[in-house]
Amino acid sequence: ELKVEQNPLFLSMQEGKNYTIYCNYSTTSDRLYWYRQDPGKSLESLFVLLSNGAVKQEGRLMASLDTKARLSTLHITAAVHDLSATYFCAGRSGSRLTFGEGTQLTVNP
Amino acid sequence: SAVISQKPSRDICQRGTSLTIQCQVDSQVTMMFWYRQQPGQSLTLIATANQGSEATYESGFVIDKFPISRPNLTFSTLTVSNMSPEDSSIYLCSVGVYGSSSYNEQFFGPGTRLTVL
């Protein structure tokens, strides 16, 4: 059974700083997903990572995947307040996604 | 991508009643899923809605409590039956979409926020 763990669960950072969210998974996952959720909203798809060594970047967010270590990271560069949200990673087994607990990110001015 | 709508967007219901949530997609999709997100928590898969056959339920979820219909490739319903306050959650419809390079993206509807009194 696929299990997904994120850390940290809560992250408060200053604008302009860099930080990384970690996502570990327990067994083989053939896809790794990152989503963003704003309060009271649904999930917005950020990245889908397909293979070992995959790296994707969009604006101040960069996601990477290391399938050997069963680890994905979401790196935030020069954070801005608009990035405040909850970020979820999810692994896939068959057609089913298993989500991590989520990382609640607050970016302070 | 896929545009997904859900009805109702929110509801407040009495204990013991049932609510049916509708999910409509703007294109035909093979895979549709129903998730639950309890307050302040992550998402948990309830079931996979299969077109033309019974839904496949995850451990801890049963058809009598969460009956699902999937009459065609663009529509599904989830019913929350005999509700209790513990059913208060956001219920999200999700679809799997094949993109380029044969990988599979998964998109989520806006959710239905259910409060059971």
Coordinates of N, CA, C and O in Angstrom, one line a residue, chain B residues 30-109:
Chain B
T30 N -12.5 8.7 -19.2 CA -12.6 7.3 -18.7 C -12.7 7.2 -17.2 O -13.5 6.5 -16.7
M31 N -11.8 7.9 -16.6 CA -11.6 7.8 -15.1 C -12.2 8.9 -14.4 O -11.9 10.1 -14.6
M32 N -13.1 8.6 -13.5 CA -13.7 9.6 -12.6 C -13.6 9.1 -11.1 O -13.7 7.9 -10.9
F33 N -13.3 10.0 -10.2 CA -13.0 9.6 -8.8 C -13.8 10.5 -7.9 O -14.0 11.7 -8.2
W34 N -14.1 10.0 -6.8 CA -14.7 10.8 -5.7 C -13.8 10.8 -4.5 O -13.4 9.7 -4.0
Y35 N -13.5 12.0 -4.0 CA -12.6 12.1 -2.8 C -13.4 12.8 -1.7 O -14.3 13.6 -1.9
R36 N -12.9 12.6 -0.5 CA -13.4 13.3 0.7 C -12.2 14.0 1.4 O -11.2 13.5 1.5
Q37 N -12.5 15.3 1.8 CA -11.5 16.0 2.5 C -12.2 16.5 3.8 O -13.0 17.4 3.8
Q38 N -11.9 15.9 4.9 CA -12.4 16.3 6.2 C -11.7 17.6 6.6 O -10.6 17.9 6.2
P39 N -12.4 18.3 7.5 CA -11.9 19.7 7.8 C -10.4 19.7 8.3 O -10.0 18.9 9.2
G40 N -9.6 20.5 7.6 CA -8.2 20.6 8.0 C -7.3 19.4 7.6 O -6.2 19.3 8.1
Q41 N -7.9 18.5 6.8 CA -7.1 17.3 6.5 C -6.8 17.1 5.1 O -7.2 18.0 4.2
S42 N -6.2 16.0 4.8 CA -5.8 15.7 3.4 C -7.0 15.1 2.7 O -8.1 14.9 3.2
L43 N -6.8 14.6 1.4 CA -7.8 14.0 0.6 C -7.7 12.5 0.8 O -6.6 11.9 0.7
T44 N -8.9 11.9 0.8 CA -9.0 10.4 0.9 C -9.9 10.0 -0.3 O -11.0 10.5 -0.4
L45 N -9.4 9.0 -1.0 CA -10.2 8.5 -2.1 C -11.4 7.6 -1.6 O -11.1 6.7 -0.8
I46 N -12.6 8.0 -2.0 CA -13.7 7.2 -1.7 C -13.9 6.0 -2.6 O -14.0 4.8 -2.2
A47 N -13.9 6.3 -3.9 CA -14.2 5.3 -4.9 C -13.8 5.8 -6.3 O -13.7 7.0 -6.5
T48 N -13.7 4.8 -7.2 CA -13.5 5.1 -8.6 C -14.8 4.8 -9.3 O -15.4 3.7 -9.1
A49 N -15.3 5.8 -10.0 CA -16.6 5.6 -10.7 C -16.4 5.1 -12.1 O -15.8 5.8 -12.9
N50 N -16.8 3.9 -12.3 CA -16.6 3.2 -13.6 C -17.8 3.3 -14.4 O -19.0 3.1 -14.0
Q51 N -17.7 3.7 -15.7 CA -18.8 3.8 -16.6 C -19.3 2.5 -17.0 O -18.5 1.7 -17.4
G52 N -20.6 2.2 -16.8 CA -21.2 1.0 -17.2 C -21.0 -0.2 -16.2 O -21.4 -1.3 -16.5
S53 N -20.4 0.1 -15.1 CA -20.2 -1.0 -14.1 C -20.2 -0.4 -12.7 O -20.2 0.9 -12.6
E54 N -20.2 -1.2 -11.7 CA -20.3 -0.7 -10.3 C -19.0 0.0 -10.0 O -17.9 -0.3 -10.5
A55 N -19.1 1.0 -9.1 CA -17.9 1.7 -8.6 C -17.0 0.8 -7.8 O -17.5 -0.2 -7.2
T56 N -15.8 1.1 -7.8 CA -14.8 0.4 -7.0 C -14.5 1.2 -5.7 O -14.0 2.3 -5.8
Y57 N -14.8 0.7 -4.6 CA -14.7 1.4 -3.3 C -13.4 1.1 -2.6 O -12.9 0.0 -2.6
E58 N -12.9 2.1 -1.9 CA -11.7 2.0 -1.1 C -12.0 1.4 0.3 O -13.2 1.5 0.7
S59 N -11.0 0.9 0.9 CA -11.2 0.4 2.2 C -11.8 1.4 3.1 O -11.3 2.6 3.2
G60 N -12.8 1.1 3.9 CA -13.5 2.0 4.8 C -14.7 2.7 4.2 O -15.4 3.4 4.9
F61 N -14.9 2.5 2.9 CA -16.1 3.1 2.3 C -16.9 2.0 1.6 O -16.4 1.1 1.0
V62 N -18.3 2.1 1.8 CA -19.1 1.0 1.3 C -20.2 1.6 0.4 O -20.7 2.8 0.6
I63 N -20.7 0.8 -0.4 CA -21.7 1.2 -1.4 C -23.0 1.7 -0.7 O -23.7 2.6 -1.2
D64 N -23.4 1.1 0.3 CA -24.7 1.4 1.0 C -24.6 2.8 1.5 O -25.6 3.5 1.6
K65 N -23.5 3.3 1.9 CA -23.3 4.6 2.5 C -23.0 5.6 1.4 O -23.5 6.8 1.5
F66 N -22.3 5.3 0.4 CA -21.9 6.2 -0.7 C -22.2 5.6 -2.0 O -21.3 5.3 -2.8
P67 N -23.4 5.4 -2.4 CA -23.8 4.9 -3.7 C -23.3 5.9 -4.8 O -23.5 7.1 -4.6
I68 N -22.8 5.4 -5.8 CA -22.3 6.2 -7.0 C -22.9 5.7 -8.2 O -23.1 4.5 -8.5
S69 N -23.3 6.7 -9.1 CA -23.7 6.4 -10.4 C -22.8 7.0 -11.4 O -22.1 8.0 -11.2
R70 N -22.7 6.3 -12.6 CA -21.8 6.8 -13.7 C -22.5 6.4 -15.0 O -22.1 5.5 -15.7
P71 N -23.5 7.2 -15.3 CA -24.4 6.8 -16.5 C -23.7 7.0 -17.8 O -24.1 6.3 -18.8
N72 N -22.7 7.9 -17.9 CA -22.0 8.1 -19.2 C -20.6 8.7 -18.9 O -20.2 8.7 -17.7
L73 N -19.9 9.1 -19.9 CA -18.5 9.4 -19.8 C -18.3 10.9 -19.3 O -17.1 11.3 -19.2
T74 N -19.4 11.6 -19.1 CA -19.2 13.0 -18.7 C -19.9 13.3 -17.3 O -19.8 14.5 -16.9
F75 N -20.5 12.3 -16.7 CA -21.3 12.6 -15.5 C -21.3 11.5 -14.5 O -21.2 10.3 -14.9
S76 N -21.3 12.0 -13.2 CA -21.3 11.0 -12.1 C -22.1 11.6 -11.0 O -22.1 12.9 -10.8
T77 N -22.6 10.8 -10.1 CA -23.2 11.3 -8.9 C -22.7 10.5 -7.7 O -22.4 9.3 -7.8
L78 N -22.6 11.1 -6.6 CA -22.2 10.5 -5.3 C -23.3 10.9 -4.3 O -23.7 12.0 -4.2
T79 N -23.9 9.9 -3.7 CA -24.9 10.1 -2.6 C -24.3 9.8 -1.3 O -23.6 8.8 -1.1
V80 N -24.4 10.7 -0.4 CA -24.0 10.5 1.0 C -25.3 10.1 1.8 O -26.2 11.0 1.9
S81 N -25.4 8.9 2.2 CA -26.7 8.4 2.8 C -26.7 8.4 4.3 O -25.6 8.3 4.9
N82 N -27.9 8.5 4.8 CA -28.1 8.4 6.3 C -27.0 9.2 7.0 O -26.2 8.7 7.8
M83 N -26.9 10.5 6.7 CA -25.8 11.3 7.2 C -25.7 11.5 8.7 O -26.8 11.6 9.4
S84 N -24.5 11.6 9.1 CA -24.2 12.0 10.5 C -23.2 13.2 10.5 O -22.6 13.4 9.5
P85 N -23.1 13.8 11.6 CA -22.1 15.0 11.7 C -20.7 14.6 11.2 O -20.0 15.4 10.7
E86 N -20.3 13.3 11.4 CA -19.0 12.9 10.9 C -18.9 12.9 9.4 O -17.7 12.8 8.9
D87 N -19.9 13.0 8.7 CA -19.9 13.1 7.2 C -19.6 14.5 6.8 O -19.5 14.8 5.6
S88 N -19.6 15.5 7.7 CA -19.3 16.9 7.3 C -17.9 16.9 6.7 O -16.9 16.7 7.4
S89 N -17.8 17.3 5.5 CA -16.5 17.3 4.7 C -16.7 18.1 3.4 O -17.8 18.5 3.1
I90 N -15.6 18.2 2.7 CA -15.7 18.6 1.3 C -15.6 17.3 0.5 O -14.7 16.5 0.7
Y91 N -16.5 17.2 -0.5 CA -16.5 16.1 -1.4 C -16.1 16.6 -2.8 O -16.7 17.5 -3.3
L92 N -15.1 16.0 -3.3 CA -14.5 16.4 -4.6 C -14.6 15.4 -5.6 O -14.2 14.2 -5.4
C93 N -15.0 15.8 -6.8 CA -15.0 14.9 -8.0 C -13.7 15.2 -8.7 O -13.2 16.3 -8.7
S94 N -13.1 14.1 -9.3 CA -11.8 14.3 -10.0 C -11.8 13.4 -11.2 O -12.5 12.4 -11.3
V95 N -11.1 13.9 -12.2 CA -11.0 13.1 -13.5 C -9.6 12.9 -13.9 O -8.8 13.8 -13.6
G96 N -9.3 11.8 -14.5 CA -8.0 11.5 -15.0 C -8.0 11.8 -16.5 O -8.9 11.3 -17.2
V97 N -7.0 12.5 -17.0 CA -7.0 13.0 -18.4 C -5.6 12.6 -19.0 O -4.6 12.9 -18.4
Y98 N -5.7 11.9 -20.1 CA -4.4 11.6 -20.8 C -3.9 12.8 -21.5 O -4.6 13.4 -22.3
G99 N -2.7 13.2 -21.2 CA -2.1 14.3 -21.9 C -1.1 13.9 -22.9 O -1.1 12.7 -23.4
S100 N -0.2 14.7 -23.3 CA 0.9 14.3 -24.2 C 1.8 13.3 -23.5 O 1.8 13.2 -22.3
S101 N 2.5 12.6 -24.3 CA 3.5 11.6 -23.8 C 2.8 10.5 -22.9 O 3.5 9.8 -22.2
S102 N 1.5 10.3 -23.1 CA 0.7 9.3 -22.5 C 0.7 9.3 -21.0 O 0.2 8.4 -20.4
Y103 N 1.1 10.4 -20.4 CA 0.9 10.5 -19.0 C -0.5 10.9 -18.6 O -1.2 11.4 -19.4
N104 N -0.7 10.8 -17.3 CA -2.1 11.0 -16.9 C -2.2 12.1 -15.8 O -1.7 12.0 -14.7
E105 N -2.8 13.2 -16.2 CA -3.0 14.3 -15.2 C -4.4 14.0 -14.6 O -5.3 13.4 -15.1
Q106 N -4.5 14.5 -13.4 CA -5.8 14.4 -12.6 C -6.2 15.8 -12.1 O -5.4 16.5 -11.5
F107 N -7.4 16.1 -12.5 CA -8.0 17.4 -12.2 C -9.1 17.3 -11.2 O -9.8 16.3 -11.2
F108 N -9.4 18.3 -10.5 CA -10.4 18.3 -9.4 C -11.5 19.3 -9.7 O -11.2 20.4 -10.2
G109 N -12.7 18.9 -9.3 CA -13.8 19.9 -9.4 C -13.7 20.8 -8.2 O -12.8 20.7 -7.3

